[in-house]
PDB file of C-alpha atoms in Angstrom:
ATOM      1  CA  UNK A 218      75.217 106.003 120.406  1.00 44.00           C
ATOM      2  CA  UNK A 219      77.804 105.961 117.498  1.00 49.00           C
ATOM      3  CA  UNK A 220      80.639 108.365 117.694  1.00 53.00           C
ATOM      4  CA  UNK A 221      79.984 111.099 115.064  1.00 66.00           C
ATOM      5  CA  UNK A 222      83.600 112.095 114.648  1.00 76.00           C
ATOM      6  CA  UNK A 223      85.403 110.819 111.588  1.00 85.00           C
ATOM      7  CA  UNK A 224      87.302 107.577 112.049  1.00 86.00           C
ATOM      8  CA  UNK A 225      90.285 109.583 110.533  1.00 92.00           C
ATOM      9  CA  UNK A 226      91.002 112.806 108.748  1.00 96.00           C
ATOM     10  CA  UNK A 227      93.413 112.756 105.852  1.00 97.00           C
ATOM     11  CA  UNK A 228      94.994 115.870 104.338  1.00 98.00           C
ATOM     12  CA  UNK A 229      96.466 116.065 100.847  1.00 98.00           C
ATOM     13  CA  UNK A 230      97.855 119.037  98.876  1.00 98.00           C
ATOM     14  CA  UNK A 231      96.508 119.233  95.321  1.00 98.00           C
ATOM     15  CA  UNK A 232      99.474 118.858  92.752  1.00 97.00           C
ATOM     16  CA  UNK A 233      99.618 119.920  89.203  1.00 97.00           C
ATOM     17  CA  UNK A 234      99.284 116.322  88.093  1.00 97.00           C
ATOM     18  CA  UNK A 235      95.908 116.125  89.877  1.00 97.00           C
ATOM     19  CA  UNK A 236      94.417 118.985  87.760  1.00 98.00           C
ATOM     20  CA  UNK A 237      92.889 119.323  84.320  1.00 96.00           C
ATOM     21  CA  UNK A 238      93.714 122.106  81.836  1.00 94.00           C
ATOM     22  CA  UNK A 239      91.428 124.364  83.715  1.00 94.00           C
ATOM     23  CA  UNK A 240      93.473 123.977  86.953  1.00 94.00           C
ATOM     24  CA  UNK A 241      90.626 122.026  88.676  1.00 97.00           C
ATOM     25  CA  UNK A 242      91.128 118.634  90.302  1.00 98.00           C
ATOM     26  CA  UNK A 243      90.320 116.052  87.666  1.00 97.00           C
ATOM     27  CA  UNK A 244      87.309 113.764  88.504  1.00 95.00           C
ATOM     28  CA  UNK A 245      89.475 110.693  88.266  1.00 96.00           C
ATOM     29  CA  UNK A 246      91.642 111.915  91.225  1.00 98.00           C
ATOM     30  CA  UNK A 247      89.086 111.576  93.908  1.00 98.00           C
ATOM     31  CA  UNK A 248      88.965 107.834  93.993  1.00 97.00           C
ATOM     32  CA  UNK A 249      92.817 107.977  94.327  1.00 97.00           C
ATOM     33  CA  UNK A 250      92.526 110.480  97.121  1.00 98.00           C
ATOM     34  CA  UNK A 251      89.879 108.413  98.898  1.00 98.00           C
ATOM     35  CA  UNK A 252      91.904 105.214  98.595  1.00 97.00           C
ATOM     36  CA  UNK A 253      94.918 107.011 100.194  1.00 97.00           C
ATOM     37  CA  UNK A 254      92.570 108.204 103.013  1.00 97.00           C
ATOM     38  CA  UNK A 255      91.505 104.540 103.569  1.00 97.00           C
ATOM     39  CA  UNK A 256      95.127 103.365 103.861  1.00 96.00           C
ATOM     40  CA  UNK A 257      95.961 106.265 106.239  1.00 96.00           C
ATOM     41  CA  UNK A 258      92.873 105.295 108.363  1.00 95.00           C
ATOM     42  CA  UNK A 259      93.953 101.771 108.746  1.00 95.00           C
ATOM     43  CA  UNK A 260      97.515 102.935 109.567  1.00 95.00           C
ATOM     44  CA  UNK A 261      96.130 105.297 112.195  1.00 94.00           C
ATOM     45  CA  UNK A 262      94.087 102.469 113.756  1.00 93.00           C
ATOM     46  CA  UNK A 263      96.576  99.495 113.482  1.00 93.00           C
ATOM     47  CA  UNK A 264      99.852 101.336 113.304  1.00 94.00           C
ATOM     48  CA  UNK A 265     100.573 100.018 109.726  1.00 94.00           C
ATOM     49  CA  UNK A 266      98.515  98.904 106.777  1.00 93.00           C
ATOM     50  CA  UNK A 267     100.804  95.825 106.754  1.00 94.00           C
ATOM     51  CA  UNK A 268      99.131  94.594 109.967  1.00 93.00           C
ATOM     52  CA  UNK A 269      96.175  93.529 107.853  1.00 92.00           C
ATOM     53  CA  UNK A 270      98.486  91.204 105.736  1.00 91.00           C
ATOM     54  CA  UNK A 271      99.999  89.896 108.968  1.00 92.00           C
ATOM     55  CA  UNK A 272      96.409  88.870 109.819  1.00 91.00           C
ATOM     56  CA  UNK A 273      96.007  87.223 106.481  1.00 92.00           C
ATOM     57  CA  UNK A 274      93.718  89.719 104.778  1.00 95.00           C
ATOM     58  CA  UNK A 275      93.626  92.691 102.467  1.00 95.00           C
ATOM     59  CA  UNK A 276      90.843  95.067 101.542  1.00 96.00           C
ATOM     60  CA  UNK A 277      89.758  95.159  97.835  1.00 96.00           C
ATOM     61  CA  UNK A 278      87.434  97.779  96.477  1.00 97.00           C
ATOM     62  CA  UNK A 279      84.186  96.208  95.243  1.00 97.00           C
ATOM     63  CA  UNK A 280      82.144  99.316  94.589  1.00 97.00           C
ATOM     64  CA  UNK A 281      82.619 103.053  94.726  1.00 97.00           C
ATOM     65  CA  UNK A 282      80.936 106.298  93.988  1.00 98.00           C
ATOM     66  CA  UNK A 283      81.888 109.983  93.880  1.00 98.00           C
ATOM     67  CA  UNK A 284      79.700 113.034  93.871  1.00 98.00           C
ATOM     68  CA  UNK A 285      81.419 116.300  92.810  1.00 97.00           C
ATOM     69  CA  UNK A 286      80.174 119.418  94.722  1.00 98.00           C
ATOM     70  CA  UNK A 287      82.669 122.305  94.138  1.00 98.00           C
ATOM     71  CA  UNK A 288      85.944 122.670  92.429  1.00 98.00           C
ATOM     72  CA  UNK A 289      89.250 122.125  94.131  1.00 98.00           C
ATOM     73  CA  UNK A 290      92.301 123.717  92.506  1.00 98.00           C
ATOM     74  CA  UNK A 291      96.064 123.403  92.343  1.00 96.00           C
ATOM     75  CA  UNK A 292      97.720 123.861  95.738  1.00 97.00           C
ATOM     76  CA  UNK A 293      94.481 123.613  97.716  1.00 98.00           C
ATOM     77  CA  UNK A 294      94.773 121.532 100.854  1.00 98.00           C
ATOM     78  CA  UNK A 295      92.082 118.803 100.743  1.00 98.00           C
ATOM     79  CA  UNK A 296      90.680 117.638 104.138  1.00 98.00           C
ATOM     80  CA  UNK A 297      89.217 114.256 103.706  1.00 98.00           C
ATOM     81  CA  UNK A 298      87.072 112.956 106.654  1.00 97.00           C
ATOM     82  CA  UNK A 299      86.614 109.236 106.618  1.00 97.00           C
ATOM     83  CA  UNK A 300      83.514 107.665 108.252  1.00 95.00           C
ATOM     84  CA  UNK A 301      82.541 104.078 108.744  1.00 96.00           C
ATOM     85  CA  UNK A 302      79.101 103.672 107.002  1.00 96.00           C
ATOM     86  CA  UNK A 303      78.654  99.867 107.165  1.00 95.00           C
ATOM     87  CA  UNK A 304      80.468  97.006 108.871  1.00 95.00           C
ATOM     88  CA  UNK A 305      79.570  93.551 107.711  1.00 95.00           C
ATOM     89  CA  UNK A 306      81.202  90.196 108.288  1.00 95.00           C
ATOM     90  CA  UNK A 307      83.363  90.392 105.193  1.00 96.00           C
ATOM     91  CA  UNK A 308      82.655  93.954 103.981  1.00 96.00           C
ATOM     92  CA  UNK A 309      83.242  97.454 104.986  1.00 96.00           C
ATOM     93  CA  UNK A 310      81.811 100.703 103.512  1.00 97.00           C
ATOM     94  CA  UNK A 311      83.739 103.906 104.194  1.00 97.00           C
ATOM     95  CA  UNK A 312      82.313 107.414 103.436  1.00 97.00           C
ATOM     96  CA  UNK A 313      84.576 110.264 102.385  1.00 98.00           C
ATOM     97  CA  UNK A 314      83.885 113.958 102.621  1.00 97.00           C
ATOM     98  CA  UNK A 315      86.496 116.160 100.908  1.00 98.00           C
ATOM     99  CA  UNK A 316      86.638 119.824 101.734  1.00 98.00           C
ATOM    100  CA  UNK A 317      88.875 122.882 101.144  1.00 98.00           C
ATOM    101  CA  UNK A 318      88.694 125.118 104.189  1.00 97.00           C
ATOM    102  CA  UNK A 319      84.942 124.968 104.972  1.00 94.00           C
ATOM    103  CA  UNK A 320      83.735 124.362 101.305  1.00 98.00           C
ATOM    104  CA  UNK A 321      82.795 120.813 100.450  1.00 98.00           C
ATOM    105  CA  UNK A 322      84.298 119.718  97.216  1.00 98.00           C
ATOM    106  CA  UNK A 323      83.403 116.000  96.899  1.00 98.00           C
ATOM    107  CA  UNK A 324      81.756 113.173  98.779  1.00 98.00           C
ATOM    108  CA  UNK A 325      82.071 109.571  98.024  1.00 98.00           C
ATOM    109  CA  UNK A 326      82.173 106.007  99.267  1.00 98.00           C
ATOM    110  CA  UNK A 327      83.990 102.784  98.807  1.00 98.00           C
ATOM    111  CA  UNK A 328      82.706  99.320  99.673  1.00 98.00           C
ATOM    112  CA  UNK A 329      85.625  96.985 100.524  1.00 98.00           C
ATOM    113  CA  UNK A 330      85.645  93.224 100.659  1.00 97.00           C
ATOM    114  CA  UNK A 331      88.017  91.524 103.038  1.00 96.00           C
ATOM    115  CA  UNK A 332      90.053  89.085 101.041  1.00 96.00           C
ATOM    116  CA  UNK A 333      92.263  86.315 102.454  1.00 93.00           C
ATOM    117  CA  UNK A 334      95.911  86.424 101.350  1.00 86.00           C
ATOM    118  CA  UNK A 335      97.327  84.889  99.291  1.00 82.00           C
ATOM    119  CA  UNK A 336      94.358  82.871  98.175  1.00 83.00           C
ATOM    120  CA  UNK A 337      92.243  86.036  97.275  1.00 82.00           C
ATOM    121  CA  UNK A 338      89.025  84.647  98.692  1.00 90.00           C
ATOM    122  CA  UNK A 339      86.425  86.323 100.801  1.00 92.00           C
ATOM    123  CA  UNK A 340      87.381  86.382 104.464  1.00 94.00           C
ATOM    124  CA  UNK A 341      86.004  87.907 107.676  1.00 95.00           C
ATOM    125  CA  UNK A 342      87.337  91.249 108.713  1.00 95.00           C
ATOM    126  CA  UNK A 343      89.892  90.822 111.463  1.00 93.00           C
ATOM    127  CA  UNK A 344      88.335  91.072 114.985  1.00 92.00           C
ATOM    128  CA  UNK A 345      90.853  93.801 116.005  1.00 91.00           C
ATOM    129  CA  UNK A 346      90.002  96.032 113.078  1.00 92.00           C
ATOM    130  CA  UNK A 347      86.288  95.433 113.696  1.00 92.00           C
ATOM    131  CA  UNK A 348      86.657  96.507 117.405  1.00 92.00           C
ATOM    132  CA  UNK A 349      88.399  99.668 116.341  1.00 92.00           C
ATOM    133  CA  UNK A 350      85.773 100.598 113.587  1.00 92.00           C
ATOM    134  CA  UNK A 351      82.597  99.629 115.364  1.00 90.00           C
ATOM    135  CA  UNK A 352      82.377 102.610 117.717  1.00 87.00           C
ATOM    136  CA  UNK A 353      82.901 104.906 114.695  1.00 85.00           C
ATOM    137  CA  UNK A 354      80.085 103.438 112.620  1.00 88.00           C
ATOM    138  CA  UNK A 355      77.681 106.155 111.671  1.00 86.00           C
ATOM    139  CA  UNK A 356      74.050 104.949 111.130  1.00 75.00           C
ATOM    140  CA  UNK A 357      72.801 105.488 107.576  1.00 69.00           C
ATOM    141  CA  UNK A 358      69.259 106.603 106.821  1.00 63.00           C
ATOM    142  CA  UNK A 359      67.053 104.016 105.309  1.00 62.00           C
ATOM    143  CA  UNK A 360      67.287 103.835 101.496  1.00 58.00           C
ATOM    144  CA  UNK A 361      70.717 105.467 101.512  1.00 54.00           C
ATOM    145  CA  UNK A 362      73.137 103.990  98.959  1.00 56.00           C
ATOM    146  CA  UNK A 363      76.342 102.705 100.559  1.00 51.00           C
TER     147      UNK A 363
END
């Protein structure tokens, strides 16, 4: 059975630059928060994001989506839980659940393509990363968008 715990939990404090005139986190900031959470997940698993480059690959965002649930505001501490949704040969989909305390504020996902460096062509995910992510893969209900 898949481990239902997040692959990683990233925390980020909302800064003034993250907010709109109403003091609410601007919709364009969640993809930035989610990308930072992905980098920190890789760092937690491999010790450094640069380990991917040493293995000749990088992860590029191919698709993403965000659903806004409740407002987050300046100085809130966002807790972003990262879960592995899909794990293909050359692709990886991570799900992100952002909350302030126990209130969900946004949910989203990014589908990454593993790209060989420096040629920038599709390449298999490194076996070491795959072994670390596979136990954390959460089965998705049929018909669920990545």
